[in-house]
Coordinates of C-alpha atoms in Angstrom, one line a residue:
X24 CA -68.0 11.0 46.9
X25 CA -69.8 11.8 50.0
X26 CA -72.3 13.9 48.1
X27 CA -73.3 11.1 45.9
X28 CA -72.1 8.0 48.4
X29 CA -76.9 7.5 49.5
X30 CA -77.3 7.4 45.6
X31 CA -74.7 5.2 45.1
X32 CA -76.1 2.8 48.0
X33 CA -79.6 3.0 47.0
X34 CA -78.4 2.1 43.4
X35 CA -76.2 -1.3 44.5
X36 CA -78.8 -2.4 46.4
X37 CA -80.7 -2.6 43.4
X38 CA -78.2 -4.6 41.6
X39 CA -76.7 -1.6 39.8
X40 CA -73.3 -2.5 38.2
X41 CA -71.1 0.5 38.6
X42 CA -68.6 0.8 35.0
X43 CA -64.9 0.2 35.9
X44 CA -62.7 3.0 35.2
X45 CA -60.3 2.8 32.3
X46 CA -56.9 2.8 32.6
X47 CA -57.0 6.4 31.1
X48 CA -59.5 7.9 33.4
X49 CA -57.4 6.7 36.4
X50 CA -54.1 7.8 34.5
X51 CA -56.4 11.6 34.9
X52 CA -58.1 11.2 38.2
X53 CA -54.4 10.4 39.5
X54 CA -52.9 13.8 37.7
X55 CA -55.6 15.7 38.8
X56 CA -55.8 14.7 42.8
X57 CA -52.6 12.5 44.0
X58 CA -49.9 15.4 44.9
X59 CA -47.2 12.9 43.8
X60 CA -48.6 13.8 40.7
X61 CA -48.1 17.5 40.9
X62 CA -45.5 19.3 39.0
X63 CA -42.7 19.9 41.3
X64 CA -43.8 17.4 43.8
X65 CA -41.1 14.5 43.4
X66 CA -37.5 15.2 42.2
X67 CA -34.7 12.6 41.6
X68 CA -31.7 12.0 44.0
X69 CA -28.6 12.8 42.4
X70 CA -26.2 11.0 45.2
X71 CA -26.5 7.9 47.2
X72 CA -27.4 4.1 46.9
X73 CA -31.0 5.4 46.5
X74 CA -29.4 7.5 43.0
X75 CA -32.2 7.5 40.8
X76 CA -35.4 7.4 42.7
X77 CA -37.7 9.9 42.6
X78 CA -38.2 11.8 46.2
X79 CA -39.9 14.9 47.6
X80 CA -37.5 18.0 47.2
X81 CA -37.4 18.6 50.5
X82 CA -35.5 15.1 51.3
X83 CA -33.9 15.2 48.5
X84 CA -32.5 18.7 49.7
X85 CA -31.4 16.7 52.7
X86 CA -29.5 13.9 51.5
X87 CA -28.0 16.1 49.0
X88 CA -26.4 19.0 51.2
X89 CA -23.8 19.0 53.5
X90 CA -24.1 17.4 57.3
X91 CA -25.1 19.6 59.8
X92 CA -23.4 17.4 62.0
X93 CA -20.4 19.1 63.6
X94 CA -17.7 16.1 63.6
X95 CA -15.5 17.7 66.4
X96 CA -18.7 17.6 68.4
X97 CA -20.3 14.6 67.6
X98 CA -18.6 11.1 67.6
X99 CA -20.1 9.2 64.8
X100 CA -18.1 6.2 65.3
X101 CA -19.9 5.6 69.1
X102 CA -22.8 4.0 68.6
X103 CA -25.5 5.7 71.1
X104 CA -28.6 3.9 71.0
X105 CA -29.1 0.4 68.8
X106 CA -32.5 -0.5 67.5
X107 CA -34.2 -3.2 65.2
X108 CA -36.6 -1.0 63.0
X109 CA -35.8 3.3 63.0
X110 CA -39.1 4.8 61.3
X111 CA -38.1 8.2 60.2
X112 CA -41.9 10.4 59.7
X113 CA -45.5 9.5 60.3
X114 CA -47.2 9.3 56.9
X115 CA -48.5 6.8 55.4
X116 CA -45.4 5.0 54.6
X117 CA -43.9 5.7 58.3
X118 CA -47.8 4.0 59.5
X119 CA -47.5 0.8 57.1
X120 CA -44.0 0.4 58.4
X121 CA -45.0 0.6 61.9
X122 CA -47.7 -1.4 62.0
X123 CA -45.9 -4.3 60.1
X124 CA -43.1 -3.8 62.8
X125 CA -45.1 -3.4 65.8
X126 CA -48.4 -5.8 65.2
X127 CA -50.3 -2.7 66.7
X128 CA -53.0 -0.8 66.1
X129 CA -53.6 2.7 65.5
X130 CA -55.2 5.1 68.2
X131 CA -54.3 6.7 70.9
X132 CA -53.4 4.1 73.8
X133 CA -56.0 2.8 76.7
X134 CA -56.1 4.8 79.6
X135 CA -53.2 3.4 82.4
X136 CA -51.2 2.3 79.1
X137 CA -48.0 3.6 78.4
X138 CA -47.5 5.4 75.0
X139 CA -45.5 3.4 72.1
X140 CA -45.8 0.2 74.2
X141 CA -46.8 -3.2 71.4
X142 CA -50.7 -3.8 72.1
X143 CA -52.9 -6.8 70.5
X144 CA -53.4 -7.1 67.4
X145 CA -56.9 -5.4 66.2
X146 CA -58.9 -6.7 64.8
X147 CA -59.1 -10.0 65.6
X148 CA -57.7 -13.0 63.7
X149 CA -61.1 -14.4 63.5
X150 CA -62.6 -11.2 62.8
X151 CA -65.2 -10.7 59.6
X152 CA -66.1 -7.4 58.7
X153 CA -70.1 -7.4 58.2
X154 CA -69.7 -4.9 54.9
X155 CA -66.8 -6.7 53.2
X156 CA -69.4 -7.7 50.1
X157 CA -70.9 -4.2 50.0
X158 CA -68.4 -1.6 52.2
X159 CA -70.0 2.0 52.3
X160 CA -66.7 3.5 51.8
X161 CA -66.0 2.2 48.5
X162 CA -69.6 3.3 47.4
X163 CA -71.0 -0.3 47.7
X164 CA -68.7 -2.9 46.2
X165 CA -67.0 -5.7 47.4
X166 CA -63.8 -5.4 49.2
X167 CA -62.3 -8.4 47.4
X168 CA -63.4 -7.2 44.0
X169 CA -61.8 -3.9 45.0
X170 CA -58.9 -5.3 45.6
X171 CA -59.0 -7.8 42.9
X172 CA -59.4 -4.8 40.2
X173 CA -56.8 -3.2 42.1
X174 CA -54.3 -5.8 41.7
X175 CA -55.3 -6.7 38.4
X176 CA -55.1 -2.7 37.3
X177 CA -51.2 -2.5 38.9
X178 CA -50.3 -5.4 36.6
X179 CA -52.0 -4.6 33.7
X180 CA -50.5 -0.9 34.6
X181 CA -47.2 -2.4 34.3
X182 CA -47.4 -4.2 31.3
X183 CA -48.9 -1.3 29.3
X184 CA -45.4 0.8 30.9
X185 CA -43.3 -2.4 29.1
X186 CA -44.9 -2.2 26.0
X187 CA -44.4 1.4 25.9
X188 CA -40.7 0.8 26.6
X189 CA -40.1 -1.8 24.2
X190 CA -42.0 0.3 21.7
X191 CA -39.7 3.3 22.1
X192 CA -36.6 1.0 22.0
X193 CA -37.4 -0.1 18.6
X194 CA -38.3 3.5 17.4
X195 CA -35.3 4.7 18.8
X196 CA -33.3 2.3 16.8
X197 CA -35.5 2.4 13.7
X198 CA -34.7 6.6 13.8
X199 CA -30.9 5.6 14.2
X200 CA -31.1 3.2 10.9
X201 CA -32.8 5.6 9.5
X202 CA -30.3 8.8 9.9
X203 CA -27.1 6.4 9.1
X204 CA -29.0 5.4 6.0
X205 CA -30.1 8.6 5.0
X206 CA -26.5 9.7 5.6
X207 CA -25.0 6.8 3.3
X208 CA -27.3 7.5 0.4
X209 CA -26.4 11.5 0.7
X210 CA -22.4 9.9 0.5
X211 CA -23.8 7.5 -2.4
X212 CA -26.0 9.8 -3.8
X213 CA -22.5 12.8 -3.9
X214 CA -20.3 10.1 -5.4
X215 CA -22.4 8.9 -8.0
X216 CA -23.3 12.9 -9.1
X217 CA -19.4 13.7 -8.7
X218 CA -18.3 10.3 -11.1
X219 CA -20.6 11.7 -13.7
X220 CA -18.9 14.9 -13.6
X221 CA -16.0 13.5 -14.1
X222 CA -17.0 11.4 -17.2
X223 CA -19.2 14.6 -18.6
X224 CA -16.7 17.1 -17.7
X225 CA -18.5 21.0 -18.1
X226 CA -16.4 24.1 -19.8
X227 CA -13.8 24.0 -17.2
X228 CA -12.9 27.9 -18.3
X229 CA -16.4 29.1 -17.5
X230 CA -16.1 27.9 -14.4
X231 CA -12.3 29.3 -13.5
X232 CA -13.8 32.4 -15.2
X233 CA -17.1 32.2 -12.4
X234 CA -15.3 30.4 -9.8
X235 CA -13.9 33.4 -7.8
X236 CA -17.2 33.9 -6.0
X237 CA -18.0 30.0 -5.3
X238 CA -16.9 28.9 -2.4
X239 CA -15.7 25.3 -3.9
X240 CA -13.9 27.4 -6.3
X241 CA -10.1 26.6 -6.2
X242 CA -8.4 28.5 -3.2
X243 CA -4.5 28.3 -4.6
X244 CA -3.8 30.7 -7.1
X245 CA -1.8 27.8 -9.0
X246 CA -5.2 26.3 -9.1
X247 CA -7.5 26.6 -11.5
X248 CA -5.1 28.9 -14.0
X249 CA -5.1 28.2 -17.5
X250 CA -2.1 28.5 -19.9
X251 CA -2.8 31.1 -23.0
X252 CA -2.4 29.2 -26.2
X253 CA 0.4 29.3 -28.1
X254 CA 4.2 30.6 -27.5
X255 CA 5.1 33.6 -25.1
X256 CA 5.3 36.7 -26.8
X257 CA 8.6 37.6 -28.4
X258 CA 9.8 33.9 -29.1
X259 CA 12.2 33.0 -32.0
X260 CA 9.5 31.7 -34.7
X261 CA 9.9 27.6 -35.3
X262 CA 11.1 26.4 -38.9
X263 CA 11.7 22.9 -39.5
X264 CA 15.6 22.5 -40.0
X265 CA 17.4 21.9 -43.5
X266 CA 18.3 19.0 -44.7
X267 CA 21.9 18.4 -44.4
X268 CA 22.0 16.3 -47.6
X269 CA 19.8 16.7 -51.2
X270 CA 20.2 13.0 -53.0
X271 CA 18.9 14.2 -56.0
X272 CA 18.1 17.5 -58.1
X273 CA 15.1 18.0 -60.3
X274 CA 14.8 21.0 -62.9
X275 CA 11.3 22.2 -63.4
X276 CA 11.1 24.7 -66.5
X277 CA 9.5 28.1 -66.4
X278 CA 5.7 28.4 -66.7
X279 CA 4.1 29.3 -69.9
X280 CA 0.6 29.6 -68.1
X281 CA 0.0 31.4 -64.5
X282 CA -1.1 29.0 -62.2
X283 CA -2.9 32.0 -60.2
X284 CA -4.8 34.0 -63.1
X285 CA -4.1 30.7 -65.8
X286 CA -3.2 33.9 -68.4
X287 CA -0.8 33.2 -71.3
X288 CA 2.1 34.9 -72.6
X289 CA 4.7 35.3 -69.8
X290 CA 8.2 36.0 -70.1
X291 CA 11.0 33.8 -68.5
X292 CA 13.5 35.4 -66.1
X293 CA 17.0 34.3 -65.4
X294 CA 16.1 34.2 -61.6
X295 CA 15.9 30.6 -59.8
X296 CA 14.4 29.4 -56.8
X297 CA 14.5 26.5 -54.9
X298 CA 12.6 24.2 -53.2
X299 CA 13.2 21.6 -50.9
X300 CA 11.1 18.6 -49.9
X301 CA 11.7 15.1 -48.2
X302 CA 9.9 11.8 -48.9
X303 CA 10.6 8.2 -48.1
X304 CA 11.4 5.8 -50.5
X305 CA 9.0 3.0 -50.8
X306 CA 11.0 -0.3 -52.6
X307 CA 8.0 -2.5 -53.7
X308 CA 10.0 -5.8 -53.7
X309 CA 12.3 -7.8 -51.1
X310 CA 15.7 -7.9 -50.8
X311 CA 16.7 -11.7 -51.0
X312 CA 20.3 -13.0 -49.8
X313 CA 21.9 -15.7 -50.5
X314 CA 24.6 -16.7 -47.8
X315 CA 27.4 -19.1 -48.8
X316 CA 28.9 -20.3 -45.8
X317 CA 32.0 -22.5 -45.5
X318 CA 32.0 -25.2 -43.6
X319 CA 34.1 -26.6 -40.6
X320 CA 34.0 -30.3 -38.8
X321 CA 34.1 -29.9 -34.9
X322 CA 35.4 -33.4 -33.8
X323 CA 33.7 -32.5 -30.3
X324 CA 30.2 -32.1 -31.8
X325 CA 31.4 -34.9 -34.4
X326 CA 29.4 -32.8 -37.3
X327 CA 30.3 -29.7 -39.7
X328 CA 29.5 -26.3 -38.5
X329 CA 29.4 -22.7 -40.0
X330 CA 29.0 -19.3 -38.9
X331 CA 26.8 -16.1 -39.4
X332 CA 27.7 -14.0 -41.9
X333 CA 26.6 -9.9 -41.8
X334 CA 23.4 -9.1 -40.7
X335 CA 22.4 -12.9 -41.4
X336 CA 20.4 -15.3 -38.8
X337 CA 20.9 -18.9 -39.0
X338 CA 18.3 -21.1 -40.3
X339 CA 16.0 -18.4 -39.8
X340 CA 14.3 -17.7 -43.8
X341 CA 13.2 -13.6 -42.6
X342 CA 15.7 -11.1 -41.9
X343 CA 17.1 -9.3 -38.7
X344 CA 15.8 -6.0 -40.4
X345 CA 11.8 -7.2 -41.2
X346 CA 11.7 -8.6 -37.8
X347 CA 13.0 -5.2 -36.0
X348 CA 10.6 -3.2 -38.1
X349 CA 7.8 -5.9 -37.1
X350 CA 8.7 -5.5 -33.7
X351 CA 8.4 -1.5 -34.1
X352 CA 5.2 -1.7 -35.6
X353 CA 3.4 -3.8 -33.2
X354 CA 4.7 -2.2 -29.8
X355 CA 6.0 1.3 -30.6
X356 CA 2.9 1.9 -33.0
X357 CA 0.7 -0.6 -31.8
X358 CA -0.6 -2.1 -34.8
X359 CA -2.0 -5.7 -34.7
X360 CA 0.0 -8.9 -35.8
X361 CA -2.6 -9.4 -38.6
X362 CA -2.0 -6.1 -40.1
X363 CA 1.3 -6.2 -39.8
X364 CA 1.5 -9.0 -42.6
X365 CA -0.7 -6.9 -44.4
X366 CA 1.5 -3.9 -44.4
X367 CA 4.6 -6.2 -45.0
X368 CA 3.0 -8.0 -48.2
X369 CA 1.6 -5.0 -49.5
X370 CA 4.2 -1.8 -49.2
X371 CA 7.3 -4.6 -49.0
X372 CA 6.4 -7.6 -51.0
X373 CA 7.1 -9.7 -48.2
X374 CA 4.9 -12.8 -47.2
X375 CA 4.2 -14.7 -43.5
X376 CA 1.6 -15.8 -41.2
X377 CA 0.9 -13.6 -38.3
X378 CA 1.7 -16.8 -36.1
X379 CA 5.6 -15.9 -37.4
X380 CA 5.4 -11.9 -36.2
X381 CA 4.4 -13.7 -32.7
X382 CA 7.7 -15.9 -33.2
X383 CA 9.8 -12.8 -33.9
X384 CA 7.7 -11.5 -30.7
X385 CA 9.1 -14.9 -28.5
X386 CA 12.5 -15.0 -29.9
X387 CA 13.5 -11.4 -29.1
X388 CA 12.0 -11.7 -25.5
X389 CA 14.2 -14.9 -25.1
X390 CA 17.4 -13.0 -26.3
X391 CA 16.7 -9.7 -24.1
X392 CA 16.4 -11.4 -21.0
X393 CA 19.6 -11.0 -19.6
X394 CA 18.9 -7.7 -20.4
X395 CA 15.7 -7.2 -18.3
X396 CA 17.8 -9.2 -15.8
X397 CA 20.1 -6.2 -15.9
X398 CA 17.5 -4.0 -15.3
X399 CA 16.0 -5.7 -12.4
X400 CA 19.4 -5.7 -10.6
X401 CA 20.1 -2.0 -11.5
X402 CA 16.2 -1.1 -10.1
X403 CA 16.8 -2.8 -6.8
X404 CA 20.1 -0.6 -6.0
X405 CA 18.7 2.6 -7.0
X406 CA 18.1 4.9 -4.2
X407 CA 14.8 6.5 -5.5
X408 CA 12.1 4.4 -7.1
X409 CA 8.1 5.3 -8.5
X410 CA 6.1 2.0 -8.5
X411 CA 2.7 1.9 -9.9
X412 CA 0.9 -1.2 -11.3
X413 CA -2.5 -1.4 -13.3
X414 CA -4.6 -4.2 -15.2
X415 CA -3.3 -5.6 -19.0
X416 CA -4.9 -8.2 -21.1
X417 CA -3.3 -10.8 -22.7
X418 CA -4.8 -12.8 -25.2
X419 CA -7.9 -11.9 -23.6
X420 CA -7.2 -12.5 -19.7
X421 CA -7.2 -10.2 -16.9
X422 CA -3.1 -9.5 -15.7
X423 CA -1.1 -6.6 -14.1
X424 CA 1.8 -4.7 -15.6
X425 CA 4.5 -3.2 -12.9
X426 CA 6.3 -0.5 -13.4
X427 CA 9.4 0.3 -11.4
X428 CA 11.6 3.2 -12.2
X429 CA 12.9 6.7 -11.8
X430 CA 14.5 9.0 -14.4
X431 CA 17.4 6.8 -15.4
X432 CA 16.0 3.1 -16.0
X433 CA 12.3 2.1 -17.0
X434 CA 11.1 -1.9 -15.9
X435 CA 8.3 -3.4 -16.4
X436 CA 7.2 -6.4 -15.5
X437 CA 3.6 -8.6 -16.3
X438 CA 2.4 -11.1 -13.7
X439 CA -0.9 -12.6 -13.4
X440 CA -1.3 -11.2 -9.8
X441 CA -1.3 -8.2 -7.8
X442 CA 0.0 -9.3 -4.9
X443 CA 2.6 -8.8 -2.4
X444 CA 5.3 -11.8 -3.7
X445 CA 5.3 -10.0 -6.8
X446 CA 6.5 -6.7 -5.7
X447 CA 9.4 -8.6 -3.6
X448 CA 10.1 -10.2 -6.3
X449 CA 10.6 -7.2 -8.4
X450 CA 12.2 -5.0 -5.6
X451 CA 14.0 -7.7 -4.0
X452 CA 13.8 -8.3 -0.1
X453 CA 16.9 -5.8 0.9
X454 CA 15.7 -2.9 -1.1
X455 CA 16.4 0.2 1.2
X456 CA 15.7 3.2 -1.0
X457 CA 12.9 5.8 -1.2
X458 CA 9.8 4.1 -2.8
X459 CA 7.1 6.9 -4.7
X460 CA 3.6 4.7 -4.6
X461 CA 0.0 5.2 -3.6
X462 CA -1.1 3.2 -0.8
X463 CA -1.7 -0.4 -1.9
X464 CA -0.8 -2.8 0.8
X465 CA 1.2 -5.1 -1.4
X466 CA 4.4 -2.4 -1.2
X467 CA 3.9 -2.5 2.9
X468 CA 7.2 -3.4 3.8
X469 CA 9.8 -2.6 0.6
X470 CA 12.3 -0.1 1.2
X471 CA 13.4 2.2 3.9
X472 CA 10.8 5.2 3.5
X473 CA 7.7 5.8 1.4
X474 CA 6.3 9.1 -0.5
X475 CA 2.6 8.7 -1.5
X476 CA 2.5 11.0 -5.2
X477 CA 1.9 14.6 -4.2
X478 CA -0.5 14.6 -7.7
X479 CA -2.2 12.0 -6.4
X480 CA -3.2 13.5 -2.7
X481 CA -4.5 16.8 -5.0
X482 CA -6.8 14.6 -7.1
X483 CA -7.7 13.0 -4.0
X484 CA -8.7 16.4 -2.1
X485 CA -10.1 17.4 -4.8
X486 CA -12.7 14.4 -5.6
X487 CA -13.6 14.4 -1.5
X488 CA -14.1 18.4 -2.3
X489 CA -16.3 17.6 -4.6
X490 CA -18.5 14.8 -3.4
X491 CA -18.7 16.7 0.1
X492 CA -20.3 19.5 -1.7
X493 CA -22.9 17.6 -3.6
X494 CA -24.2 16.4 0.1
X495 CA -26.9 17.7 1.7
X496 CA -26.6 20.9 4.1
X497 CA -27.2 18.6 7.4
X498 CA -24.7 15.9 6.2
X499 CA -21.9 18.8 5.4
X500 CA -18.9 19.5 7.7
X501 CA -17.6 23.0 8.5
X502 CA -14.0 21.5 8.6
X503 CA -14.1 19.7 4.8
X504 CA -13.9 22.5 2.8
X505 CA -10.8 24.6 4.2
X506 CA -9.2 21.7 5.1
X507 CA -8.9 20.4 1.3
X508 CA -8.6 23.5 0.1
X509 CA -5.4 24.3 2.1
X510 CA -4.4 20.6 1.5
X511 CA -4.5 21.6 -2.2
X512 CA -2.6 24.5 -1.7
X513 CA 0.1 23.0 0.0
X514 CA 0.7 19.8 -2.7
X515 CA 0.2 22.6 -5.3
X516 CA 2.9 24.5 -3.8
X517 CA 5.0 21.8 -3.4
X518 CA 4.9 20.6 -6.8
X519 CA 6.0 23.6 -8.6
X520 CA 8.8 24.0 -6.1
X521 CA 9.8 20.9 -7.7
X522 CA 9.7 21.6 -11.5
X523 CA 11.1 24.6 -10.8
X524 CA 14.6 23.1 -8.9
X525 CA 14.1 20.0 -11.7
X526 CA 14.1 23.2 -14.8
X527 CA 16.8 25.2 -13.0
X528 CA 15.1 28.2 -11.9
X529 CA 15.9 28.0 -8.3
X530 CA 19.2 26.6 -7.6
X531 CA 19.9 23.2 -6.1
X532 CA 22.1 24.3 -3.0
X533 CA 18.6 25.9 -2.1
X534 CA 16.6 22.8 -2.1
X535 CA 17.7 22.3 2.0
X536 CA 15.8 25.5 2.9
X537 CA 12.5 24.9 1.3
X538 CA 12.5 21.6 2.8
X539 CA 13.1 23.2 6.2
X540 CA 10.3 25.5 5.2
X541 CA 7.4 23.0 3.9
X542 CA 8.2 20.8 7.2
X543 CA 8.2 23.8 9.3
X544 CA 4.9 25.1 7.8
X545 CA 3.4 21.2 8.2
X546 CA 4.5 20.8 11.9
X547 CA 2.4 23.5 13.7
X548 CA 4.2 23.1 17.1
X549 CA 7.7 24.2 15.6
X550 CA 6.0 27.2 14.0
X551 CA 3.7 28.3 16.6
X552 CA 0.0 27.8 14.9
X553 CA -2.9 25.7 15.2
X554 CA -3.7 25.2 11.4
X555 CA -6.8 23.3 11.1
X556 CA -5.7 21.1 8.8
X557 CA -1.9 20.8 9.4
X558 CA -2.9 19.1 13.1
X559 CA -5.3 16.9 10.4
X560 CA -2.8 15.7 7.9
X561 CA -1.5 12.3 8.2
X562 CA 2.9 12.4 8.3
X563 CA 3.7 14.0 5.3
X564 CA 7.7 14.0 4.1
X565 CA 8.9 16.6 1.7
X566 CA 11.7 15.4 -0.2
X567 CA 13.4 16.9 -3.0
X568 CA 16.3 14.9 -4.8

């Protein structure tokens, strides 16, 4: 500047506009020169109400260290000396501050004045500086545009610094949208690839038979092992049993013709054989009963009465034995109403309307309820109960059939809702048994304790198994994988424990000591390990009845 400072002059005085800087260029005139600029020149202040602000090191060193003040020495709570202003250093910030405090000016003092003693303000109040339009220390220009530009440069500075901050607020939040949704289409993406796979299910014995090397290959060895076809070697061989009765006898003479080589000639032995077959009997036509009943007059009803005969139903013109087998057929074979009058009139002889099989249908529900009374009273006493429910149509809208029952007793019930009322009303509000069920909210709240199906927390593991491997490498969790495997291996354990007590191939009295043993293995603290997945699983009861 001082090399080029008469150019500069000559050229203002000749009306010369000098270009302003840009915000950039002073940005790298600032990096280049200031030394607050310098790498290492500023630091930030880890302690104090000043935490935060950016400080030379070798303050910062100060306020950060230990006191040097020796507290046995020095009384800190004596106040020594009491001043207004205390103007620690003599740079440029220590000068501003002074001269704001003290109205002085700088210099050493007049001769015959004391030192630090307030002098008169200087310059003058009415004091004009003759270069303040063209100032040779700012290379010609105009102290007031100077300062103008300066002004107007800090601001601008500081919105461009706000901009920038709102900018990278936004980006930082459009990167976090972007990684959740980027995670939740990997989780989409794994679910929709692992339902497929179970619709289109692959050779499942190509895989058990390359599935030892995979590492989403089954880890239990009950896993994943497929039962040979056919009976065990050595079993008795399967004959369908004798009849214990032959109704009739049919002789069939000797061939005169082989039925092998169809040659003529043969001779007749005095040997037999026999052969026995069964058949049904079908009887074209219906078996029509006339009932002649003898008649009584009740004086209470004031009319004549009569009673059934055998295997008769009053004023009813079809027969306790067609409606039964109409009954079989529609909901122990499952054929339709309308093709049950067709099988009637065509194999039987026998003629109605499929509106009457839906009568036989009503009338037999109306006399079994005090049966399926019964069995609702019987299922709320029982001390172990599995409850499941699942959609049913009727007549083409959308209900729920129940099911509530253990290995004695079989209800079912069919409600148009799924909700909680209808489970109380099945279960009752006292029941205090063991409930089986998955974890619908609407059994929250019946019965005394709860086991979630031990099948269904495998197929669970195993569909969370799955999708978790169709997800991408950066999505994946080290922890997944062994902990559903191990999960599997437990249920899987536990499961044939229990068909093997329920077939007889461990004994009852030891059914106490495998519990003890599953809870054991499940409650890490009482066995001294820190299983991954055992401190994972949710409480877990082991229960065999």
């Amino acid at each position: 500047m001082e090399q080029t400072r008469p150019l500069r002059l000559a050229k203002r005085g000749e009306d010369w506009e000098f270009p302003r800087m840009s915000l950039a260029e002073k940005e790298e005139r600032l990096k280049r020169f200031h030394p607050s600029y310098k790498e290492g020149s500023l630091q930030e202040l880890k302690v104090g109400p000043s935490k935060g602000y950016r400080l030379p090191p070798e303050f910062c060193s100060i306020l950060e260290s230990w006191s040097r003040i020796d507290p046995d020495r020095i009384d800190l709570s004596q106040v020594a000396y009491v001043t207004d202003v205390l103007i620690i250093g003599g740079g440029g910030a220590g000068t501003a501050v002074a001269l704001l405090a003290l109205q002085s000016q700088l210099g050493d003092p007049e001769p015959g004045e004391p030192v630090g003693v307030p002098r008169c303000p200087y310059p003058p109040s009415d004091f004009e500086c003759l270069y303040r339009h063209s100032c040779p220390y700012l290379d010609g220009l105009s102290t007031q545009w100077v300062l103008e530009e300066y002004r107007r440069a800090h601001d601008v500075y500081q919105e461009h610094l706000r901009i920038i901050d709102l900018f990278d607020g936004d980006l930082k939040a459009r990167d976090e949208r972007i990684r959740v949704l980027e995670r939740d289409n990997a989780q989409l993406r794994a679910k929709l690839q692992a339902l497929h796979r179970r619709q289109f299910k692959p050779n499942e014995k190509k895989e058990v038979e390359i599935g030892g090397n995979n590492p989403e290959s089954p880890s239990s060895s009950h896993e994943g092992e497929k039962k040979k076809r056919g009976a065990t070697p050595g079993h008795p061989g399967w004959v369908r049993p004798k009849p214990q009765h032959i109704d009739r006898t049919v002789e069939v003479p000797a061939p005169t013709i082989c039925p092998h080589c169809q040659s003529e000639g043969l001779a007749p032995i005095q040997e037999t054989t026999e052969h026995v077959q069964e058949d049904i009997v079908i009887q074209p036509q219906t078996l029509v009963t006339c009932y002649r009943h003898g008649q009584a007059f009740c004086a209470r009803c004031n009319r004549p009465v009569v009673q059934a005969g055998k295997g008769e139903l009053l004023n009813a013109p079809i027969g306790p034995v067609a409606k039964s087998v109409a009954l079989y057929l529609r909901y122990r074979i499952g054929i339709s109403y309308r093709k049950t009058t067709e099988l009637f009139r065509e194999l039987f002889g026998l003629e109605f309307v499929p509106a009457s099989a839906l009568g036989f249908d009503r009338k037999a529900a109306a006399q079994g309820m005090p049966i399926y009374e019964d069995l609702r009273d019987k299922i709320r006493t029982s001390e172990l109960l599995h409850a499941d429910e699942t959609s049913w149509r009727n007549d083409g809208v959308g209900h729920f059939i129940w099911f509530a029952g253990n290995q004695n007793l079989a209800f079912f019930h069919i409600d148009r809702h799924r909700s909680a009322e209808v489970a109380k009303s099945i279960f009752g509000e006292n029941f205090d048994g063991t409930l089986v069920r998955d974890r619908y909210a609407a059994y929250n709240g019946i019965g005394l304790d709860w086991q979630t199906c031990i099948a269904h927390i495998i197929t669970k593991a195993k569909e969370i198994r799955g999708e978790h491997a169709l997800l991408l490498q950066t999505e994946k969790d080290t922890a997944v994988a062994p902990f559903c495997n191990n999960l599997i291996d437990l249920c899987s354990r536990l499961c044939d424990t229990g068909q093997k007590l329920k077939s007889g191939h461990i004994p009852r009295n030891e059914a106490a000591k495998l519990e003890k043993r599953f809870v054991m293995e499940l409650n890490p603290a009482k066995r001294g390990t820190n299983r991954p997945f055992v401190s994972n699983l949710p409480r877990l009861s082991v229960v065999f009845s």
